[in-house]
Tab-separated table of C-alpha atoms in Angstrom:
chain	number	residue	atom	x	y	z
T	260	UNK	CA	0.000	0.000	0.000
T	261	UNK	CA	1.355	3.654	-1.182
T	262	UNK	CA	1.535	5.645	1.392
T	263	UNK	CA	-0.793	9.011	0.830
T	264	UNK	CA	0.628	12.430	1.400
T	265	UNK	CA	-1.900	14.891	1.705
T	266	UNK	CA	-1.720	18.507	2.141
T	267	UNK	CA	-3.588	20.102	5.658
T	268	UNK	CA	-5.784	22.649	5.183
T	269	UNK	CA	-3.431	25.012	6.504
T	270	UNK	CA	-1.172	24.278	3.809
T	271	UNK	CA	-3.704	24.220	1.464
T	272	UNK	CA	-5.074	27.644	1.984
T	273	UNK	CA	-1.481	28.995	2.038
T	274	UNK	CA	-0.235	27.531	-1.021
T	275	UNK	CA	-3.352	28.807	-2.646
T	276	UNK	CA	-2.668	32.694	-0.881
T	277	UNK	CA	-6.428	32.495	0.017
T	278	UNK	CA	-6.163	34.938	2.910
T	279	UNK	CA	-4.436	37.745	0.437
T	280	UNK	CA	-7.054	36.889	-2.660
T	281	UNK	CA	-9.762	36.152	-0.890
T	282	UNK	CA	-9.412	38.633	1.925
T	283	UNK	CA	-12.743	40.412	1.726
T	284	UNK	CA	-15.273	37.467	1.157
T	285	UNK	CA	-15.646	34.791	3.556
T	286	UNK	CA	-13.616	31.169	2.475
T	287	UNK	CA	-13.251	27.881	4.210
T	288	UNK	CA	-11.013	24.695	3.100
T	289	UNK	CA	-12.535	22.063	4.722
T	290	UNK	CA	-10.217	18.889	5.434
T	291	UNK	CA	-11.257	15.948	4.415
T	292	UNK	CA	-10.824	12.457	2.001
T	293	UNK	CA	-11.114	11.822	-1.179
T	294	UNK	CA	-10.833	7.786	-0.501
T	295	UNK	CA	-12.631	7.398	2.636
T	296	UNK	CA	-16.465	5.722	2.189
T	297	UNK	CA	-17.519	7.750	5.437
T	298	UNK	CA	-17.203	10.940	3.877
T	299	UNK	CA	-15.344	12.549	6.117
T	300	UNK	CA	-14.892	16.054	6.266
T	301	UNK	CA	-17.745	16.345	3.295
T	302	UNK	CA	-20.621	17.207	5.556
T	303	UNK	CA	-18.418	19.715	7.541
T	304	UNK	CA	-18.050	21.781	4.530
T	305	UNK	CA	-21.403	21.690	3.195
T	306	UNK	CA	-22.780	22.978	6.391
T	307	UNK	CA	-20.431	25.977	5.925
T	308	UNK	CA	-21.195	26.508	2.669
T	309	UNK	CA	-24.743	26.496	3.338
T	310	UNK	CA	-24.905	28.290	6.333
T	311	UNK	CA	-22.960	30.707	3.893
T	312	UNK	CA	-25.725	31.489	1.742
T	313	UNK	CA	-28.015	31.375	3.631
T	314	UNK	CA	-26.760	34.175	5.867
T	315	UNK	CA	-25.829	35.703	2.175
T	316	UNK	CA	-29.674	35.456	1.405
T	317	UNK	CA	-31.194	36.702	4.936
T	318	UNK	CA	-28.413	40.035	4.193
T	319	UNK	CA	-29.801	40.230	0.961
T	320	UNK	CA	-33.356	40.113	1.897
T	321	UNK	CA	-32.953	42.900	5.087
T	322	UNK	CA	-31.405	45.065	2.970
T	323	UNK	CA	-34.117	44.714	0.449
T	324	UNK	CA	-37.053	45.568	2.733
T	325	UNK	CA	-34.621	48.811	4.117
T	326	UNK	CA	-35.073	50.049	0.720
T	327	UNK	CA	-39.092	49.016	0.675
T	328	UNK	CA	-39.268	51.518	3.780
């Protein structure tokens, strides 16, 4: 069996300058396995990603009815 070498998150976001391009909109890398049945880490970073939007859409929508009044 080969040995995987994967990179953290950490290093993921770094190699990827994340923090300096995406420094004014919100950004997650979510660890997690591309060979594991469980699905680790997958759920994790849908539940950010949603909880994203939908904060994104509740913004959206308050600022809409500021303008209504």
């Amino acid at each position: 069996l080969v040995a995987l070498q994967a990179m953290s998150a950490e290093e993921v976001s770094e190699a990827l300058e994340l923090e300096r391009i995406c420094a004014h909109r919100p950004w997650h890398v979510q660890a997690t396995s591309a060979i594991s049945a469980s699905g680790a880490g997958l759920y994790e970073g849908f539940d950010w990603l949603s909880s994203v939007i939908l904060r994104r859409i509740a913004e959206e929508a308050s600022s809409d009815s500021d303008v209504d009044d």
